[in-house]
Amino acid sequence: MYLSATLLISLAATALARPQDAVPAAAAGSKKNVYLATCTSRGLLDSDTLSAVIYYNGPARTGLSPTDVGTVSEPAKKWDGATRRTDLSAGRFTSKIAEGADTLTKSQLAGTATLGSEEFVCFVDGTSTFRFSGGLLGLGTTNCKADFWCASVEVGN
């Protein structure tokens, strides 16, 4: 898994992020949840953007840390109209978000994804937020907003 130096320092100094918004009921019921997010890292002297995958091996709930976070690109790139990939602890994650999906309204179908051999379906999000803080002397902060949310299509245990 590749993480930028800014994000890595933030993660090393504190617990992983927790969703800041009320999590939709569907996310609480999905076996696995992945958020495709655009993040801004602010340090003492600089500010960077990145595209990140925030993965929960289980339901995503406020107050629950993600299982893993993977950087897709730095600086951030649009998710729609492209195939994006990153490696997570659970395997290779690949998203395919339809061209123009960024113009759809919340909860509309936006594309598909895979994590290893497991299939996901992705929807427009635009409201879920995550905050990573800490870093050297506690001065670094990374704020992420989920552009899309992907839910596992598998059911059961």
PDB file of N, CA and C in Angstrom, residues 89-156:
ATOM      1  N   SER A  89      -4.870  -3.761   2.263  1.00  0.00           N
ATOM      2  CA  SER A  89      -4.508  -4.982   2.990  1.00  0.00           C
ATOM      3  C   SER A  89      -5.350  -6.174   2.549  1.00  0.00           C
ATOM      4  N   ALA A  90      -6.560  -5.929   2.058  1.00  0.00           N
ATOM      5  CA  ALA A  90      -7.458  -7.008   1.617  1.00  0.00           C
ATOM      6  C   ALA A  90      -7.260  -7.373   0.148  1.00  0.00           C
ATOM      7  N   GLY A  91      -6.385  -6.662  -0.568  1.00  0.00           N
ATOM      8  CA  GLY A  91      -6.129  -6.964  -1.972  1.00  0.00           C
ATOM      9  C   GLY A  91      -6.159  -5.720  -2.839  1.00  0.00           C
ATOM     10  N   ARG A  92      -6.087  -5.953  -4.136  1.00  0.00           N
ATOM     11  CA  ARG A  92      -6.087  -4.870  -5.126  1.00  0.00           C
ATOM     12  C   ARG A  92      -7.506  -4.311  -5.274  1.00  0.00           C
ATOM     13  N   PHE A  93      -7.650  -2.987  -5.100  1.00  0.00           N
ATOM     14  CA  PHE A  93      -8.945  -2.336  -5.273  1.00  0.00           C
ATOM     15  C   PHE A  93      -8.943  -1.597  -6.602  1.00  0.00           C
ATOM     16  N   THR A  94     -10.001  -1.813  -7.405  1.00  0.00           N
ATOM     17  CA  THR A  94     -10.156  -1.148  -8.697  1.00  0.00           C
ATOM     18  C   THR A  94     -11.561  -0.574  -8.793  1.00  0.00           C
ATOM     19  N   SER A  95     -11.659   0.717  -9.094  1.00  0.00           N
ATOM     20  CA  SER A  95     -12.974   1.346  -9.284  1.00  0.00           C
ATOM     21  C   SER A  95     -13.128   1.771 -10.737  1.00  0.00           C
ATOM     22  N   LYS A  96     -14.363   1.671 -11.225  1.00  0.00           N
ATOM     23  CA  LYS A  96     -14.720   2.122 -12.574  1.00  0.00           C
ATOM     24  C   LYS A  96     -15.988   2.956 -12.434  1.00  0.00           C
ATOM     25  N   ILE A  97     -15.795   4.254 -12.337  1.00  0.00           N
ATOM     26  CA  ILE A  97     -16.912   5.180 -12.170  1.00  0.00           C
ATOM     27  C   ILE A  97     -17.245   5.775 -13.543  1.00  0.00           C
ATOM     28  N   ALA A  98     -18.525   5.779 -13.891  1.00  0.00           N
ATOM     29  CA  ALA A  98     -18.973   6.227 -15.208  1.00  0.00           C
ATOM     30  C   ALA A  98     -18.664   7.702 -15.452  1.00  0.00           C
ATOM     31  N   GLU A  99     -18.365   8.016 -16.703  1.00  0.00           N
ATOM     32  CA  GLU A  99     -18.172   9.402 -17.121  1.00  0.00           C
ATOM     33  C   GLU A  99     -19.437  10.189 -16.793  1.00  0.00           C
ATOM     34  N   GLY A 100     -19.280  11.354 -16.198  1.00  0.00           N
ATOM     35  CA  GLY A 100     -20.417  12.203 -15.860  1.00  0.00           C
ATOM     36  C   GLY A 100     -21.087  11.867 -14.542  1.00  0.00           C
ATOM     37  N   ALA A 101     -20.608  10.844 -13.853  1.00  0.00           N
ATOM     38  CA  ALA A 101     -21.230  10.448 -12.580  1.00  0.00           C
ATOM     39  C   ALA A 101     -21.133  11.542 -11.524  1.00  0.00           C
ATOM     40  N   ASP A 102     -20.159  12.423 -11.659  1.00  0.00           N
ATOM     41  CA  ASP A 102     -20.018  13.507 -10.685  1.00  0.00           C
ATOM     42  C   ASP A 102     -21.148  14.536 -10.788  1.00  0.00           C
ATOM     43  N   THR A 103     -21.983  14.436 -11.829  1.00  0.00           N
ATOM     44  CA  THR A 103     -23.118  15.351 -11.973  1.00  0.00           C
ATOM     45  C   THR A 103     -24.424  14.739 -11.462  1.00  0.00           C
ATOM     46  N   LEU A 104     -24.392  13.477 -11.073  1.00  0.00           N
ATOM     47  CA  LEU A 104     -25.586  12.797 -10.572  1.00  0.00           C
ATOM     48  C   LEU A 104     -25.888  13.234  -9.139  1.00  0.00           C
ATOM     49  N   THR A 105     -27.101  12.989  -8.690  1.00  0.00           N
ATOM     50  CA  THR A 105     -27.465  13.328  -7.317  1.00  0.00           C
ATOM     51  C   THR A 105     -27.111  12.188  -6.371  1.00  0.00           C
ATOM     52  N   LYS A 106     -27.064  12.510  -5.093  1.00  0.00           N
ATOM     53  CA  LYS A 106     -26.691  11.546  -4.060  1.00  0.00           C
ATOM     54  C   LYS A 106     -27.509  10.260  -4.179  1.00  0.00           C
ATOM     55  N   SER A 107     -26.821   9.148  -3.988  1.00  0.00           N
ATOM     56  CA  SER A 107     -27.376   7.793  -3.970  1.00  0.00           C
ATOM     57  C   SER A 107     -27.659   7.206  -5.348  1.00  0.00           C
ATOM     58  N   GLN A 108     -27.403   7.945  -6.426  1.00  0.00           N
ATOM     59  CA  GLN A 108     -27.601   7.369  -7.749  1.00  0.00           C
ATOM     60  C   GLN A 108     -26.438   6.448  -8.100  1.00  0.00           C
ATOM     61  N   LEU A 109     -26.746   5.418  -8.884  1.00  0.00           N
ATOM     62  CA  LEU A 109     -25.744   4.447  -9.317  1.00  0.00           C
ATOM     63  C   LEU A 109     -24.677   5.143 -10.148  1.00  0.00           C
ATOM     64  N   ALA A 110     -23.395   4.917  -9.793  1.00  0.00           N
ATOM     65  CA  ALA A 110     -22.301   5.625 -10.449  1.00  0.00           C
ATOM     66  C   ALA A 110     -21.300   4.704 -11.135  1.00  0.00           C
ATOM     67  N   GLY A 111     -21.209   3.437 -10.712  1.00  0.00           N
ATOM     68  CA  GLY A 111     -20.223   2.551 -11.310  1.00  0.00           C
ATOM     69  C   GLY A 111     -20.048   1.282 -10.511  1.00  0.00           C
ATOM     70  N   THR A 112     -18.915   0.620 -10.761  1.00  0.00           N
ATOM     71  CA  THR A 112     -18.608  -0.645 -10.099  1.00  0.00           C
ATOM     72  C   THR A 112     -17.179  -0.619  -9.580  1.00  0.00           C
ATOM     73  N   ALA A 113     -16.872  -1.618  -8.764  1.00  0.00           N
ATOM     74  CA  ALA A 113     -15.514  -1.751  -8.233  1.00  0.00           C
ATOM     75  C   ALA A 113     -15.277  -3.205  -7.864  1.00  0.00           C
ATOM     76  N   THR A 114     -14.009  -3.551  -7.676  1.00  0.00           N
ATOM     77  CA  THR A 114     -13.639  -4.868  -7.160  1.00  0.00           C
ATOM     78  C   THR A 114     -12.570  -4.691  -6.092  1.00  0.00           C
ATOM     79  N   LEU A 115     -12.592  -5.582  -5.121  1.00  0.00           N
ATOM     80  CA  LEU A 115     -11.539  -5.681  -4.110  1.00  0.00           C
ATOM     81  C   LEU A 115     -11.110  -7.132  -4.146  1.00  0.00           C
ATOM     82  N   GLY A 116      -9.948  -7.396  -4.738  1.00  0.00           N
ATOM     83  CA  GLY A 116      -9.575  -8.775  -5.028  1.00  0.00           C
ATOM     84  C   GLY A 116     -10.586  -9.315  -6.026  1.00  0.00           C
ATOM     85  N   SER A 117     -11.272 -10.398  -5.674  1.00  0.00           N
ATOM     86  CA  SER A 117     -12.298 -10.958  -6.564  1.00  0.00           C
ATOM     87  C   SER A 117     -13.715 -10.565  -6.137  1.00  0.00           C
ATOM     88  N   GLU A 118     -13.839  -9.795  -5.067  1.00  0.00           N
ATOM     89  CA  GLU A 118     -15.158  -9.396  -4.573  1.00  0.00           C
ATOM     90  C   GLU A 118     -15.684  -8.181  -5.339  1.00  0.00           C
ATOM     91  N   GLU A 119     -16.945  -8.250  -5.728  1.00  0.00           N
ATOM     92  CA  GLU A 119     -17.555  -7.178  -6.504  1.00  0.00           C
ATOM     93  C   GLU A 119     -18.295  -6.182  -5.618  1.00  0.00           C
ATOM     94  N   PHE A 120     -18.258  -4.920  -6.052  1.00  0.00           N
ATOM     95  CA  PHE A 120     -18.919  -3.821  -5.360  1.00  0.00           C
ATOM     96  C   PHE A 120     -19.731  -3.031  -6.377  1.00  0.00           C
ATOM     97  N   VAL A 121     -20.754  -2.360  -5.898  1.00  0.00           N
ATOM     98  CA  VAL A 121     -21.511  -1.415  -6.708  1.00  0.00           C
ATOM     99  C   VAL A 121     -21.352  -0.049  -6.047  1.00  0.00           C
ATOM    100  N   CYS A 122     -21.165   0.993  -6.875  1.00  0.00           N
ATOM    101  CA  CYS A 122     -20.829   2.315  -6.342  1.00  0.00           C
ATOM    102  C   CYS A 122     -21.937   3.332  -6.614  1.00  0.00           C
ATOM    103  N   PHE A 123     -22.130   4.213  -5.646  1.00  0.00           N
ATOM    104  CA  PHE A 123     -23.169   5.230  -5.698  1.00  0.00           C
ATOM    105  C   PHE A 123     -22.563   6.594  -5.402  1.00  0.00           C
ATOM    106  N   VAL A 124     -23.239   7.643  -5.847  1.00  0.00           N
ATOM    107  CA  VAL A 124     -22.811   9.002  -5.531  1.00  0.00           C
ATOM    108  C   VAL A 124     -22.977   9.223  -4.028  1.00  0.00           C
ATOM    109  N   ASP A 125     -21.966   9.828  -3.401  1.00  0.00           N
ATOM    110  CA  ASP A 125     -22.049  10.174  -1.987  1.00  0.00           C
ATOM    111  C   ASP A 125     -22.056  11.697  -1.874  1.00  0.00           C
ATOM    112  N   GLY A 126     -20.888  12.295  -1.757  1.00  0.00           N
ATOM    113  CA  GLY A 126     -20.799  13.750  -1.711  1.00  0.00           C
ATOM    114  C   GLY A 126     -21.004  14.392  -0.358  1.00  0.00           C
ATOM    115  N   THR A 127     -21.347  13.601   0.674  1.00  0.00           N
ATOM    116  CA  THR A 127     -21.574  14.208   1.991  1.00  0.00           C
ATOM    117  C   THR A 127     -20.764  13.583   3.122  1.00  0.00           C
ATOM    118  N   SER A 128     -20.385  12.326   3.018  1.00  0.00           N
ATOM    119  CA  SER A 128     -19.629  11.683   4.107  1.00  0.00           C
ATOM    120  C   SER A 128     -18.240  12.301   4.196  1.00  0.00           C
ATOM    121  N   THR A 129     -17.818  12.619   5.409  1.00  0.00           N
ATOM    122  CA  THR A 129     -16.504  13.223   5.608  1.00  0.00           C
ATOM    123  C   THR A 129     -15.697  12.421   6.619  1.00  0.00           C
ATOM    124  N   PHE A 130     -14.384  12.521   6.486  1.00  0.00           N
ATOM    125  CA  PHE A 130     -13.441  11.810   7.343  1.00  0.00           C
ATOM    126  C   PHE A 130     -12.339  12.785   7.719  1.00  0.00           C
ATOM    127  N   ARG A 131     -11.802  12.613   8.912  1.00  0.00           N
ATOM    128  CA  ARG A 131     -10.727  13.502   9.373  1.00  0.00           C
ATOM    129  C   ARG A 131      -9.614  12.659   9.981  1.00  0.00           C
ATOM    130  N   PHE A 132      -8.415  12.862   9.465  1.00  0.00           N
ATOM    131  CA  PHE A 132      -7.216  12.237  10.005  1.00  0.00           C
ATOM    132  C   PHE A 132      -6.415  13.364  10.635  1.00  0.00           C
ATOM    133  N   SER A 133      -6.020  13.213  11.875  1.00  0.00           N
ATOM    134  CA  SER A 133      -5.238  14.277  12.489  1.00  0.00           C
ATOM    135  C   SER A 133      -4.073  13.682  13.244  1.00  0.00           C
ATOM    136  N   GLY A 134      -3.143  14.537  13.566  1.00  0.00           N
ATOM    137  CA  GLY A 134      -1.949  14.090  14.270  1.00  0.00           C
ATOM    138  C   GLY A 134      -0.726  14.638  13.579  1.00  0.00           C
ATOM    139  N   GLY A 135       0.110  13.741  13.111  1.00  0.00           N
ATOM    140  CA  GLY A 135       1.328  14.174  12.463  1.00  0.00           C
ATOM    141  C   GLY A 135       2.349  14.631  13.483  1.00  0.00           C
ATOM    142  N   LEU A 136       3.431  15.135  12.982  1.00  0.00           N
ATOM    143  CA  LEU A 136       4.516  15.619  13.812  1.00  0.00           C
ATOM    144  C   LEU A 136       4.016  16.771  14.683  1.00  0.00           C
ATOM    145  N   LEU A 137       4.110  16.636  15.964  1.00  0.00           N
ATOM    146  CA  LEU A 137       3.664  17.628  16.941  1.00  0.00           C
ATOM    147  C   LEU A 137       2.162  17.890  16.880  1.00  0.00           C
ATOM    148  N   GLY A 138       1.425  16.999  16.237  1.00  0.00           N
ATOM    149  CA  GLY A 138      -0.022  17.161  16.144  1.00  0.00           C
ATOM    150  C   GLY A 138      -0.458  18.286  15.228  1.00  0.00           C
ATOM    151  N   LEU A 139       0.422  18.707  14.320  1.00  0.00           N
ATOM    152  CA  LEU A 139       0.128  19.868  13.487  1.00  0.00           C
ATOM    153  C   LEU A 139      -0.452  19.526  12.119  1.00  0.00           C
ATOM    154  N   GLY A 140      -0.498  18.258  11.741  1.00  0.00           N
ATOM    155  CA  GLY A 140      -1.010  17.887  10.429  1.00  0.00           C
ATOM    156  C   GLY A 140      -2.446  17.414  10.499  1.00  0.00           C
ATOM    157  N   THR A 141      -3.230  17.792   9.506  1.00  0.00           N
ATOM    158  CA  THR A 141      -4.622  17.363   9.430  1.00  0.00           C
ATOM    159  C   THR A 141      -4.950  17.015   7.988  1.00  0.00           C
ATOM    160  N   THR A 142      -5.665  15.912   7.787  1.00  0.00           N
ATOM    161  CA  THR A 142      -6.155  15.539   6.469  1.00  0.00           C
ATOM    162  C   THR A 142      -7.665  15.406   6.552  1.00  0.00           C
ATOM    163  N   ASN A 143      -8.360  16.189   5.742  1.00  0.00           N
ATOM    164  CA  ASN A 143      -9.818  16.137   5.669  1.00  0.00           C
ATOM    165  C   ASN A 143     -10.216  15.522   4.338  1.00  0.00           C
ATOM    166  N   CYS A 144     -11.112  14.551   4.385  1.00  0.00           N
ATOM    167  CA  CYS A 144     -11.555  13.855   3.180  1.00  0.00           C
ATOM    168  C   CYS A 144     -13.067  13.951   3.044  1.00  0.00           C
ATOM    169  N   LYS A 145     -13.515  14.088   1.812  1.00  0.00           N
ATOM    170  CA  LYS A 145     -14.944  14.063   1.508  1.00  0.00           C
ATOM    171  C   LYS A 145     -15.170  12.957   0.489  1.00  0.00           C
ATOM    172  N   ALA A 146     -16.097  12.059   0.797  1.00  0.00           N
ATOM    173  CA  ALA A 146     -16.382  10.927  -0.089  1.00  0.00           C
ATOM    174  C   ALA A 146     -17.169  11.406  -1.302  1.00  0.00           C
ATOM    175  N   ASP A 147     -16.594  11.210  -2.473  1.00  0.00           N
ATOM    176  CA  ASP A 147     -17.296  11.521  -3.712  1.00  0.00           C
ATOM    177  C   ASP A 147     -18.260  10.383  -4.058  1.00  0.00           C
ATOM    178  N   PHE A 148     -17.822   9.149  -3.770  1.00  0.00           N
ATOM    179  CA  PHE A 148     -18.614   7.959  -4.069  1.00  0.00           C
ATOM    180  C   PHE A 148     -18.494   6.961  -2.925  1.00  0.00           C
ATOM    181  N   TRP A 149     -19.501   6.138  -2.779  1.00  0.00           N
ATOM    182  CA  TRP A 149     -19.531   5.058  -1.788  1.00  0.00           C
ATOM    183  C   TRP A 149     -19.789   3.759  -2.526  1.00  0.00           C
ATOM    184  N   CYS A 150     -18.989   2.733  -2.238  1.00  0.00           N
ATOM    185  CA  CYS A 150     -19.131   1.427  -2.883  1.00  0.00           C
ATOM    186  C   CYS A 150     -19.457   0.378  -1.825  1.00  0.00           C
ATOM    187  N   ALA A 151     -20.480  -0.427  -2.103  1.00  0.00           N
ATOM    188  CA  ALA A 151     -20.928  -1.471  -1.184  1.00  0.00           C
ATOM    189  C   ALA A 151     -20.702  -2.837  -1.808  1.00  0.00           C
ATOM    190  N   SER A 152     -20.278  -3.781  -0.991  1.00  0.00           N
ATOM    191  CA  SER A 152     -20.098  -5.152  -1.445  1.00  0.00           C
ATOM    192  C   SER A 152     -21.439  -5.724  -1.878  1.00  0.00           C
ATOM    193  N   VAL A 153     -21.422  -6.515  -2.953  1.00  0.00           N
ATOM    194  CA  VAL A 153     -22.660  -7.171  -3.387  1.00  0.00           C
ATOM    195  C   VAL A 153     -22.842  -8.515  -2.697  1.00  0.00           C
ATOM    196  N   GLU A 154     -21.819  -8.966  -1.954  1.00  0.00           N
ATOM    197  CA  GLU A 154     -21.930 -10.225  -1.218  1.00  0.00           C
ATOM    198  C   GLU A 154     -22.821 -10.035   0.004  1.00  0.00           C
ATOM    199  N   VAL A 155     -23.561 -11.073   0.342  1.00  0.00           N
ATOM    200  CA  VAL A 155     -24.414 -11.039   1.525  1.00  0.00           C
ATOM    201  C   VAL A 155     -24.038 -12.192   2.436  1.00  0.00           C
ATOM    202  N   GLY A 156     -24.436 -12.094   3.686  1.00  0.00           N
ATOM    203  CA  GLY A 156     -24.148 -13.170   4.643  1.00  0.00           C
ATOM    204  C   GLY A 156     -22.840 -12.966   5.342  1.00  0.00           C
TER     205      GLY A 156
END
